XYZ file of C-alpha atoms in Angstrom:
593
model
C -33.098 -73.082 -68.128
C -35.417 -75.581 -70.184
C -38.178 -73.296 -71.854
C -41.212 -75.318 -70.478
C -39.897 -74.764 -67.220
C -38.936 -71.120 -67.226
C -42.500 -70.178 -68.920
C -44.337 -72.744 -66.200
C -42.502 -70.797 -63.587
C -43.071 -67.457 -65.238
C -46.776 -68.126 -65.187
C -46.327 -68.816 -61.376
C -44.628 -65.725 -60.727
C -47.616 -64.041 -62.327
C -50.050 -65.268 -59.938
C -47.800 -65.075 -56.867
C -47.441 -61.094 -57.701
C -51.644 -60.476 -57.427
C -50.871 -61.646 -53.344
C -50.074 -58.844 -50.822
C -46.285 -59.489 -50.340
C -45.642 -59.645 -54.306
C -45.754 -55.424 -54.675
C -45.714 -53.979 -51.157
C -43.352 -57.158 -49.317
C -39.745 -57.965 -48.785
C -39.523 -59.167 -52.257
C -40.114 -55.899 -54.265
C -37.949 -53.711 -52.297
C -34.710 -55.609 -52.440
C -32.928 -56.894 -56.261
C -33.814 -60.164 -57.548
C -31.439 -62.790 -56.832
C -28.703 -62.733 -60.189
C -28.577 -65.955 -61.451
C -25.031 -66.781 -63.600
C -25.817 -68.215 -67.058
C -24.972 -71.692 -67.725
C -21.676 -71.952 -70.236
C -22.220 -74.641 -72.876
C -19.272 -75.258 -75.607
C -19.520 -73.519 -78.847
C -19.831 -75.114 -82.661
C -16.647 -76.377 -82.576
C -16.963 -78.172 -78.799
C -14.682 -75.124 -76.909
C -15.858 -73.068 -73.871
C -14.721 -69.329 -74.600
C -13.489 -67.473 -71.628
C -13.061 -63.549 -71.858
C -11.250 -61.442 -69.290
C -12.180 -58.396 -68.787
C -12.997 -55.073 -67.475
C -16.595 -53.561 -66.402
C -18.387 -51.533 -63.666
C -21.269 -52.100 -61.513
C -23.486 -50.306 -59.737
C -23.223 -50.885 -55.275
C -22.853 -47.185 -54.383
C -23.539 -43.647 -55.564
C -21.441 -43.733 -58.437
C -19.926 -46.974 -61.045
C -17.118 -49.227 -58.678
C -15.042 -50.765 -61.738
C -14.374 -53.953 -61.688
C -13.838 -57.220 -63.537
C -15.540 -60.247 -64.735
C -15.681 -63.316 -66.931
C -17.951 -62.638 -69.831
C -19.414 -60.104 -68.018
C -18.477 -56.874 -65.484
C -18.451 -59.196 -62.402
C -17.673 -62.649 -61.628
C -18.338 -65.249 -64.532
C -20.832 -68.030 -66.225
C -21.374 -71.296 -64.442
C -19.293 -73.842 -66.233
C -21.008 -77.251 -66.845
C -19.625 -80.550 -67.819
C -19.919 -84.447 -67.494
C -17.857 -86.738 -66.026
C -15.914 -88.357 -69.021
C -16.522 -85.626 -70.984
C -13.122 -83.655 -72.442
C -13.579 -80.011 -71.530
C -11.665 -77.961 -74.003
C -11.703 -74.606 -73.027
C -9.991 -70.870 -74.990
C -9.313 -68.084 -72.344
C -8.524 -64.213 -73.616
C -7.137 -61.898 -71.273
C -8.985 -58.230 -72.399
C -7.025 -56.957 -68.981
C -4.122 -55.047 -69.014
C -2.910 -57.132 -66.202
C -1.294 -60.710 -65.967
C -3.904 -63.299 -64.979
C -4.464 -66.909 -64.453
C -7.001 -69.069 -64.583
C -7.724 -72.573 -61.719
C -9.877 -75.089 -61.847
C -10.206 -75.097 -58.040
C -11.582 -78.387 -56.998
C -10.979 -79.946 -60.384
C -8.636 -83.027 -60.977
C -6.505 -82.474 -63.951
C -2.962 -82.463 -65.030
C -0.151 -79.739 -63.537
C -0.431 -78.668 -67.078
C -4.202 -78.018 -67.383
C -4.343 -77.011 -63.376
C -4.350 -72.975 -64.037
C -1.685 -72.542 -61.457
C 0.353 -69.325 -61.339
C 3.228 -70.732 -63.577
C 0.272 -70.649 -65.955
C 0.159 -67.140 -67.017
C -1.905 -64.926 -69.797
C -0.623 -61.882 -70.206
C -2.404 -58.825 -71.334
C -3.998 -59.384 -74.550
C -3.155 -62.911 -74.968
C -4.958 -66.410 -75.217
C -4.380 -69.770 -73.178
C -5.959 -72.819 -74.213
C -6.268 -76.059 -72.447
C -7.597 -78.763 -72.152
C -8.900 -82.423 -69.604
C -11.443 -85.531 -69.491
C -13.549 -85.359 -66.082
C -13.134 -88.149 -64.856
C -14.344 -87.209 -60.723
C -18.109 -87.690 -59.919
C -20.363 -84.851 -59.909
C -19.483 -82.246 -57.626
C -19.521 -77.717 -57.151
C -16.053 -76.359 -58.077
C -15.035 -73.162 -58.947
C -12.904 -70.928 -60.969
C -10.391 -67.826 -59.903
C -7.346 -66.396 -60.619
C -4.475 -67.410 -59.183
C -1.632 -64.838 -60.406
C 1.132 -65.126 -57.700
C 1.224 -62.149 -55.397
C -2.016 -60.820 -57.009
C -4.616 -63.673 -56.014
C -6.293 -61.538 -52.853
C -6.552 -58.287 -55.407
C -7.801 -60.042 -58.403
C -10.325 -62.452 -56.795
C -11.406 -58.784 -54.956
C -11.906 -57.357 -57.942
C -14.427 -59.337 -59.069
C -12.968 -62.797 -60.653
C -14.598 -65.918 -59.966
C -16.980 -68.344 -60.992
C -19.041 -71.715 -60.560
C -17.545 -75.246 -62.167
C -20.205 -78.004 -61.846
C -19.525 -81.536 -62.926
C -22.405 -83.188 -63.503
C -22.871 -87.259 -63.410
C -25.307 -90.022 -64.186
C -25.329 -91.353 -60.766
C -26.428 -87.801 -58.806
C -28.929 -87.671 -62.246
C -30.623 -90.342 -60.272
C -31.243 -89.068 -57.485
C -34.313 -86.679 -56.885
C -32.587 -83.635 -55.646
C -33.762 -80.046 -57.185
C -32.387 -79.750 -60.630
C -33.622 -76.621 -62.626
C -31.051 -74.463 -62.840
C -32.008 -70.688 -60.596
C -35.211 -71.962 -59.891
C -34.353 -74.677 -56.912
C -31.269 -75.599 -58.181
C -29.350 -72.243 -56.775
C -26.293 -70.929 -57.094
C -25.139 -68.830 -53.961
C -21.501 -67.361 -54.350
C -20.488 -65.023 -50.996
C -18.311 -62.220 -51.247
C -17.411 -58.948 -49.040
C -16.258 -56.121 -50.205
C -15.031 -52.373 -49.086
C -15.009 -49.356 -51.114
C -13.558 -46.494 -50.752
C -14.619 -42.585 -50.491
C -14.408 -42.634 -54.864
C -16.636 -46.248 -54.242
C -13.987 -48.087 -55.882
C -12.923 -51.184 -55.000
C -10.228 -50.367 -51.862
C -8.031 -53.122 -51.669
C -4.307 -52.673 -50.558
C -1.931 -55.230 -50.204
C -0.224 -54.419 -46.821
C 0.688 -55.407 -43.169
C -2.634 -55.752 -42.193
C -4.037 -57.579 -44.890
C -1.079 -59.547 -45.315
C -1.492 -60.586 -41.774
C -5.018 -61.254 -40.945
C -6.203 -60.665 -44.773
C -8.262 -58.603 -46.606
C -12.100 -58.256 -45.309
C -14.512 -55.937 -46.458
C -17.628 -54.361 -44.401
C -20.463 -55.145 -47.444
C -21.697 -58.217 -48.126
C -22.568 -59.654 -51.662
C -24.714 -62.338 -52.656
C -23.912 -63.618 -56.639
C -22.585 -59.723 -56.634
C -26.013 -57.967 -55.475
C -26.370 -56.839 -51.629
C -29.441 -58.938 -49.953
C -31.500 -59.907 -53.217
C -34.312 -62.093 -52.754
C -35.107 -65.200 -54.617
C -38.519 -66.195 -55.819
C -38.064 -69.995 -55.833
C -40.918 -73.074 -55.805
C -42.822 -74.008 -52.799
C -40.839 -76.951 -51.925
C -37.323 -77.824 -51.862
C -34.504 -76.333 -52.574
C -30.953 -77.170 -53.282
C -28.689 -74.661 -52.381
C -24.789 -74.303 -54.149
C -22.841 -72.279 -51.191
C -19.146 -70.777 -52.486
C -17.566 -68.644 -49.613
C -16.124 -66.793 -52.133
C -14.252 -64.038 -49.531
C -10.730 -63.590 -49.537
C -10.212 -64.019 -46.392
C -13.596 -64.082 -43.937
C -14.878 -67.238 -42.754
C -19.117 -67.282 -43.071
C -21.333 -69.085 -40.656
C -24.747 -69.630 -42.034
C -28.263 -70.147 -40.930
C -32.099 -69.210 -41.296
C -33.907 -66.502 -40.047
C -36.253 -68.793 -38.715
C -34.245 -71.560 -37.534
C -35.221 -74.141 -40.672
C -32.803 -76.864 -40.827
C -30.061 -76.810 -42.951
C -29.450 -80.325 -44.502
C -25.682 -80.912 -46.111
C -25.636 -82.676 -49.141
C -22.391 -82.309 -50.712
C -18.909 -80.686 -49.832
C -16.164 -79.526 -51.742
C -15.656 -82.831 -53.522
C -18.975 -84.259 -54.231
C -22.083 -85.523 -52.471
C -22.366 -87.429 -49.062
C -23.528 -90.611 -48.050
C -26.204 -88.797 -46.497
C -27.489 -85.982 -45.562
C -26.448 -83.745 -42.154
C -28.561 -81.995 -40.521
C -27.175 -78.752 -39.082
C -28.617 -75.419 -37.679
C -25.561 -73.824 -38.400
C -22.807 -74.260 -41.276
C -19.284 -72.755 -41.403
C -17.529 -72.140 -44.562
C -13.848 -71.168 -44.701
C -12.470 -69.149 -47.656
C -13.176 -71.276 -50.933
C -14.783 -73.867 -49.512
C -18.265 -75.397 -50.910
C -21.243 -76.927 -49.424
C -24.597 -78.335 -51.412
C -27.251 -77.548 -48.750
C -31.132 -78.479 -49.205
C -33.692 -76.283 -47.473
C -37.330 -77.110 -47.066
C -39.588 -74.520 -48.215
C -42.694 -76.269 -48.223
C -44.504 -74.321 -45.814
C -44.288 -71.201 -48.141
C -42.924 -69.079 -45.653
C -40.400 -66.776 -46.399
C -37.161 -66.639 -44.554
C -33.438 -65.728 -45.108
C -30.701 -66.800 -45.397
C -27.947 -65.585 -42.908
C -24.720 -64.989 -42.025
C -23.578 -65.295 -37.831
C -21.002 -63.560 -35.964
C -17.524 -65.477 -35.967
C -14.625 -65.183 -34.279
C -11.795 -64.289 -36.516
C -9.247 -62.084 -36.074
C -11.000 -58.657 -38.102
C -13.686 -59.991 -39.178
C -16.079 -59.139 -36.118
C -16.834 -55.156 -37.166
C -19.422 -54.458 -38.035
C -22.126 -55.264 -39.974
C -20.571 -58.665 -38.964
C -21.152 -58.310 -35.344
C -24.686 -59.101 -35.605
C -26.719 -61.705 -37.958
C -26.857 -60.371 -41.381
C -29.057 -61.300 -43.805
C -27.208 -62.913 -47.249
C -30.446 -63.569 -49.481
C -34.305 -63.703 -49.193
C -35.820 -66.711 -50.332
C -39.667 -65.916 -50.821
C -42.145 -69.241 -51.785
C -44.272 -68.896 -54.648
C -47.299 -70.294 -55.638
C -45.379 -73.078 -57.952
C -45.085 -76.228 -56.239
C -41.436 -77.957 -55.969
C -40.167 -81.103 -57.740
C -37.284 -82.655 -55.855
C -37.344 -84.117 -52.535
C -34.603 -85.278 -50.116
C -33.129 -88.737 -50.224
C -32.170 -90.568 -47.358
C -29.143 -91.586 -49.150
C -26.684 -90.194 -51.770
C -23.259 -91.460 -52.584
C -20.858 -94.438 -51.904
C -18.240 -92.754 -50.345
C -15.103 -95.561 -49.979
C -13.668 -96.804 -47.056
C -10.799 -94.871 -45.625
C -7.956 -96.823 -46.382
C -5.409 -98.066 -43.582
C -3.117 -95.237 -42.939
C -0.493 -96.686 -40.543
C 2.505 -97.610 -42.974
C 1.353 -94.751 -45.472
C 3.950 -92.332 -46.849
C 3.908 -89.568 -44.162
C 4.493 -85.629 -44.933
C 4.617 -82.680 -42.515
C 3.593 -78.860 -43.655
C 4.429 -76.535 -41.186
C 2.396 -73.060 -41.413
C 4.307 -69.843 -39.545
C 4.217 -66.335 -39.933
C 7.138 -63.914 -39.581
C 7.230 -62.655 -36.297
C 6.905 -59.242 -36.992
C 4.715 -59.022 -39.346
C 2.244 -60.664 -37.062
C 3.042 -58.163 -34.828
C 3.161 -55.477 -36.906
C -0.455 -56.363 -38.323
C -2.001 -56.871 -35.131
C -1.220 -53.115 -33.589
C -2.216 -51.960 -37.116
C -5.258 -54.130 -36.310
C -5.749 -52.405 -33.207
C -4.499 -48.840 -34.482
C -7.222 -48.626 -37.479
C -10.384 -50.598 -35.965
C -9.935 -50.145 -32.179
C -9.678 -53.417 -29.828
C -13.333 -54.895 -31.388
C -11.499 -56.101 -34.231
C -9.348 -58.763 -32.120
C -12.373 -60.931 -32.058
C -11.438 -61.361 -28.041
C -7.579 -62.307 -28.096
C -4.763 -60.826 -27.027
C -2.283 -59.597 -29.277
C -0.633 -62.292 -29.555
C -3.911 -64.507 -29.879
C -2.731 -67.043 -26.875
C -4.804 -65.447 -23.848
C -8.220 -63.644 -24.078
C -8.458 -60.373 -24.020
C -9.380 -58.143 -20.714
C -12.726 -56.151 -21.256
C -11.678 -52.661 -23.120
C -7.714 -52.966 -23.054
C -6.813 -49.730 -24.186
C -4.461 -49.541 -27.761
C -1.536 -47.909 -25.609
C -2.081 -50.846 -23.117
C -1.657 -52.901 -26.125
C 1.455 -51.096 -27.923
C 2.977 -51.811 -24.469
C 2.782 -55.153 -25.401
C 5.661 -55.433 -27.695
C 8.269 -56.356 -24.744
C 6.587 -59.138 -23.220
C 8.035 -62.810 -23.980
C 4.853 -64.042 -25.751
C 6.115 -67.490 -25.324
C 5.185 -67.080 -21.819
C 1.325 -66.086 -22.333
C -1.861 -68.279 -21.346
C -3.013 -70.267 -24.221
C -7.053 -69.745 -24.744
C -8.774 -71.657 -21.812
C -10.372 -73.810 -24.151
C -7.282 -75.051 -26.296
C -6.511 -77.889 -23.827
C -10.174 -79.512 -24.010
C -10.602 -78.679 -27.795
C -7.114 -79.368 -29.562
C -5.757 -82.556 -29.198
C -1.897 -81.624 -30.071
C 1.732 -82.277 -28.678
C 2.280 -78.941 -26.929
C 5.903 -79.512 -26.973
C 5.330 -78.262 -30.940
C 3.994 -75.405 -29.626
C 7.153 -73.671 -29.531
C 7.759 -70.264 -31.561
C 10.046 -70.096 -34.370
C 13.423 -70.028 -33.135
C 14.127 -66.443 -34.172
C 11.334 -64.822 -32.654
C 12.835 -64.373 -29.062
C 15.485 -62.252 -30.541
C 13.639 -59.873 -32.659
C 10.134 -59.871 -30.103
C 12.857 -58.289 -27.629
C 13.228 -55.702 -29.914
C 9.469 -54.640 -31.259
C 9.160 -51.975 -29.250
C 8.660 -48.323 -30.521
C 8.458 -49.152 -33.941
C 6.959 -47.093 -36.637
C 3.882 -49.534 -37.745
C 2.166 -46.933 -40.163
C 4.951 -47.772 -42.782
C 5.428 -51.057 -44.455
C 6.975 -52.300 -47.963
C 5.105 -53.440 -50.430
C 5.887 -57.202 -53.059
C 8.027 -55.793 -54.944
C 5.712 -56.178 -58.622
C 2.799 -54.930 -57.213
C 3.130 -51.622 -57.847
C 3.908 -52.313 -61.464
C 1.075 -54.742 -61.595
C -1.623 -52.455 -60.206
C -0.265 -49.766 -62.436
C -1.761 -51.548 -65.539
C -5.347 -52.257 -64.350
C -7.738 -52.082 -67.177
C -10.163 -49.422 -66.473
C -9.670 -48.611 -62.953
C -9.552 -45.019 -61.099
C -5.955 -45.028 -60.081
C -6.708 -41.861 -58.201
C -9.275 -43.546 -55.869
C -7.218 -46.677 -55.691
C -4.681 -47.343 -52.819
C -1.327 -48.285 -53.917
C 1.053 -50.761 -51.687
C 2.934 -48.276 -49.176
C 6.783 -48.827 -50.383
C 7.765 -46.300 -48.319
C 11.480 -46.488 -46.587
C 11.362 -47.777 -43.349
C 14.150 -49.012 -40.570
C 11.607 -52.051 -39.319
C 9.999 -52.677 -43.066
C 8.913 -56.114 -43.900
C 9.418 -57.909 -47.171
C 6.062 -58.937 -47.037
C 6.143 -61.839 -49.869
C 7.707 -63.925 -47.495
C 6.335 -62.854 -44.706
C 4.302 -66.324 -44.554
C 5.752 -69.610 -45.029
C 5.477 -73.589 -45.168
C 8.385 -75.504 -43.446
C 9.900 -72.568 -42.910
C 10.166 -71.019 -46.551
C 8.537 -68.766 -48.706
C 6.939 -70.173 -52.244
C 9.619 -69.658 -54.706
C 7.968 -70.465 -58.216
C 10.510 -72.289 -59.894
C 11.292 -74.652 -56.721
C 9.103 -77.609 -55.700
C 9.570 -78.682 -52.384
C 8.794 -82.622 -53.013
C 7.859 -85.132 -55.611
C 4.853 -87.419 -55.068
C 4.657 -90.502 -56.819
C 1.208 -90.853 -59.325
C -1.145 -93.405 -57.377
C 0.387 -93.026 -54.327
C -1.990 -92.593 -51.118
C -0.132 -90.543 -48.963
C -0.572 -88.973 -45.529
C 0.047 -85.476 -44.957
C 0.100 -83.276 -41.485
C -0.707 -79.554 -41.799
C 0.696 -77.969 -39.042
C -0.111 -74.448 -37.464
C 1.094 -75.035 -33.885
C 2.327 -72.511 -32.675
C 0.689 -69.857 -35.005
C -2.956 -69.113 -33.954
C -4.175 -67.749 -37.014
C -6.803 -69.076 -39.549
C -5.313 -70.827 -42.187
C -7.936 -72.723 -45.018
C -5.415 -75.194 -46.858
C -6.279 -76.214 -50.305
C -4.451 -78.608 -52.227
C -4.304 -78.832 -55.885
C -5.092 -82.063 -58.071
C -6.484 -84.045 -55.858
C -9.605 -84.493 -53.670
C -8.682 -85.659 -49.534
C -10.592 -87.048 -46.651
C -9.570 -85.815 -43.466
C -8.507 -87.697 -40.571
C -8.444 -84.965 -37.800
C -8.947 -81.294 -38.425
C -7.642 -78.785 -36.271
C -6.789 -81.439 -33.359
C -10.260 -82.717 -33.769
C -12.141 -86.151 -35.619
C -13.980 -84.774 -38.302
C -17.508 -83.316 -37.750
C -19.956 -85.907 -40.422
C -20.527 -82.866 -43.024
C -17.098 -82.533 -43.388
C -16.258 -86.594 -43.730
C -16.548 -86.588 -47.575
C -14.620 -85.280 -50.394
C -12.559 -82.258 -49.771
C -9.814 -80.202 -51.080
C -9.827 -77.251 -48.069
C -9.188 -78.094 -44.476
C -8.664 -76.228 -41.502
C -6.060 -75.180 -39.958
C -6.304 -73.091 -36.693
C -3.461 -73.355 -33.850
C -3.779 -77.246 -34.278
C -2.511 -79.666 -36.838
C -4.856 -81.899 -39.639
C -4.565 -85.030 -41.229
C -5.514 -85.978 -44.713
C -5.370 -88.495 -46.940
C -4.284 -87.872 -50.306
C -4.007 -88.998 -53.945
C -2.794 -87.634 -57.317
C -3.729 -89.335 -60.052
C -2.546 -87.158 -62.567
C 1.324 -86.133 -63.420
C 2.468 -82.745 -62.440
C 5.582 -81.614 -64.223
C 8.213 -78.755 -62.470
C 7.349 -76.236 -65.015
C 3.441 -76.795 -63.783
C 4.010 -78.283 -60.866
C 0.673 -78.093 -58.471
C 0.350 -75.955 -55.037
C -0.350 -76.337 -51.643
C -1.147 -72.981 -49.713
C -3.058 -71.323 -47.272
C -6.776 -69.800 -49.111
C -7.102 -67.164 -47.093
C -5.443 -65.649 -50.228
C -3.159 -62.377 -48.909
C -1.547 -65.746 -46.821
C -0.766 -67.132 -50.144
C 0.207 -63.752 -52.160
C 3.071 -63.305 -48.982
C 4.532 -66.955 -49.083
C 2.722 -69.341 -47.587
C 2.355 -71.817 -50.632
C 4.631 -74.595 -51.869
C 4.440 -76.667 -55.198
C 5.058 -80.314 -55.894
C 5.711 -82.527 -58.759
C 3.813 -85.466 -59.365
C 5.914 -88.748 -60.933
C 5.170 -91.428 -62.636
């Protein structure tokens, strides 16, 4: 923050606390909104990156957990386009970590991947020019078959590239003031309040959701911003829970940017979805100096509809002040190019499935730990809606049934435009669906590191912590593959394809046939989408992207790598709803010259 400004707003603040809502309002009863220090290079031009353990306080007693620079989450990164970010990370864990660039466009070797790993104690250093316009990124961990735990624990941070041309334009620019950074995470602790996650059939399954919701780390903070507007920097930050966002008062919500950069123009919306690791640049007007929130709606995913999620709940107060605002909305933002012409294109197919029985499996233990609620309305095998108050044993009786045989949802016909001859299950589920019945759910097998990685968690209460269940079991699940693209499980030292530098290619990401969520982020590049989810592309999500959604349907994108991408760093393709992509459901690629 520039001095003049912080001292001109501080004065501000000063008057706005002598009005009736500045001691007894909203404001002074909930935190103030934690704003993540901007990261500039050091002396010698690096950006240092520490690792590490800390503790914060959400409950009755310290919830460990870990940060960048800090005890949760990490700086905002900031750089230019052209400028060559050099950057010196030191794992202080006594884990094995890694370190993306989501969103970024680098090399294989500079991508962070999880061939790219820091072990306890260590250092990686790296390197890239920026050579993408200005857009929000981020920055998490992606250790293989530790992403979902990690990530809950408390890594993850802003990236922003900044650029001449979005300099230009008038759009809110002082850093936590109307310039905002708004990263979304749930969490759920346990009865110690320590961070419960657990890698099992459930989470592996429908992933891991938690039943508090953070705001830059702080439960409902408020934010004291100008009387004008503001530009909001929106990272659904959850591991697996999608967020769909409004005002408490119905203010329109205008997109300016998605994952990739900035529109052409603006979109106005009422409401805005966000899948897991996806980013929006949203302005609100605040003019009026009324005070609103901002909040999150009910959606229906598979467990995420308990509660507090079954009702609006509020993610951040935004409270006007007496300061007046600086930017203002343009009517237009970006050239965005032409798409190109597709037909003729190099064509690729990605096929997203889950193991039979471990969707099974994690839909009774679904049922079996959160009652019927948590189906979000399906059936259990998410084809046909769900009668009014099945009953669990009505459910468990379930498990003989041919599921290829059940209604799809009423609306699929009208709302994905597919081939339902590709609806088809995977060949072997007939034979072992015939056999689910009477199985022992409760007891599941665990990735086979994971309890030697959790072991070595700097700092944590292993007491309060719940390891992976390896117990023996006659039905137990191997659960790193139990997700898969075309068919197989990501194997780290096998790329499924080469891509050829330069080359625009067309690629089809496929979940026919498998109704769950799936967010799919690719790596090195920035796409437009052609169709998503059976559908053209709603106008907000038109631009530059690097998630798409997947959902029962199949997407089209168009993509482009103009960096290499060696075996030994090859870059991924998975699913970001991240317990998808701990249990298989993640491929890598080369990139050729």
């Amino acid at each position: 923050m520039y001095r003049r400004h912080f001292l001109t707003y501080s004065a501000a603040l000063g008057a706005a606390s002598l009005l009736p809502w500045g001691r007894h309002g909203f404001a002074a009863e909930r935190p103030s909104l934690p704003i993540p220090a901007a990261l500039a290079p050091d002396r010698e031009g690096v950006i240092q990156l520490n690792v590490q353990a800390g503790e914060i306080h959400w409950r009755r007693q310290p919830t460990q957990s870990w940060g960048y620079n800090g005890h949760l989450l990490g700086p905002t990164l900031r750089a230019r386009r052209g400028q060559t970010v050099r950057l010196q990370i030191h794992n202080q864990l006594m884990a094995t970590t890694t370190v993306h660039w989501h969103g970024l466009e680098v090399p294989g070797t500079a991508d962070g991947g999880p061939q790219a790993t820091i072990a306890p104690g260590q250092q990686w250093r790296t390197s890239f020019q920026l050579a993408q316009p200005a857009a929000t990124c981020w920055y998490h961990p992606h250790t293989h078959g530790q992403t979902g735990q990690q990530v809950a624990m408390g890594l993850a941070g802003l990236f922003i590239i900044d650029d001449d041309e979005s300099e230009r334009l008038p759009l809110p620019a002082r850093w936590g003031i109307d310039d905002i950074p708004v990263v979304l995470q749930d969490k759920r602790l346990n009865a110690h309040d320590q961070i419960d996650y657990q890698l099992d059939v459930l989470s592996a399954a429908v992933g891991w959701f938690g039943d508090m919701m953070l705001t830059n780390g702080a439960e409902y903070p408020t934010h004291t911003a100008p009387r004008g507007w503001l530009r909001l920097r929106l990272l659904n930050g959850c591991n697996a829970r999608t967020l769909k966002l409004a005002t408490s008062d119905q203010r329109a919500l205008y997109v300016i940017g998605s994952d990739g950069g900035l529109l052409a123009e603006p979109v106005k919306l009422s409401e805005l979805a966000l899948l897991p690791g996806e980013r929006f640049e949203v302005m609100v007007d605040a003019r009026n100096g009324k005070p609103f929130d901002l909040v999150s709606l009910p959606v229906q995913q598979i467990g995420m509809t308990l509660t507090p999620f079954d009702n609006t709940l509020p993610l951040l107060r935004i409270q006007p002040s007496l300061l007046n605002g600086q930017g203002s909305l343009p009517d237009s933002l970006a050239t965005l190019p032409a798409l190109p012409d597709w037909q003729g294109l190099p064509t690729r197919t990605l096929t997203l499935s889950m193991e039979p029985e471990l969707d099974r499996q994690g839909m009774q233990a679904l049922v079996d730990r959160h009652g019927q609620a948590a189906m979000a309305g399906m059936s259990m095998d998410h084809g046909a809606m769900t009668a009014p108050k099945q009953s669990a044993d009505k459910m468990a009786n379930m498990a003989g049934m041919d599921h290829s045989s059940m209604a799809a949802p009423k609306q699929s016909a009208d709302k994905m435009a597919m081939d339902h001859s590709a609806m088809a299950a995977p060949k072997q589920s007939a034979d072992k669906m015939a056999n689910m019945a009477g199985m022992d759910h409760s007891v599941m097998a665990a990735p086979k590191q994971s309890a030697a990685e959790m072991a070595n968690m700097a700092g944590m209460d292993h007491s309060a912590m719940a390891a992976p269940d390896t117990s023996p079991s006659a039905d137990s699940l191997d659960l790193q593959n139990g997700n898969r693209i075309n068919g197989q499980a990501f194997v780290m030292d096998s790329p499924q394809f080469a891509v050829k530098q330069g080359q625009t290619e067309r690629w089809i990401i496929s979940g026919e046939g498998d109704m769950m969520l799936h967010p799919f982020h690719i790596h090195g590049t920035r796409f437009r989408i052609l169709t998503e989810n059976g559908q053209p592309v709603a106008p907000h999500r038109a631009g530059w992207k690097d998630i798409v959604r997947i959902e029962g349907g199949r997407s089209e994108v168009l993509v482009r790598f103009d960096h290499l991408a060696p075996k030994e760093r090859a870059y991924m393709a998975h699913c970001h709803l991240l317990e998808h992509e701990d249990t298989g459901m993640m491929l890598s690629f080369t990139v050729e010259a």
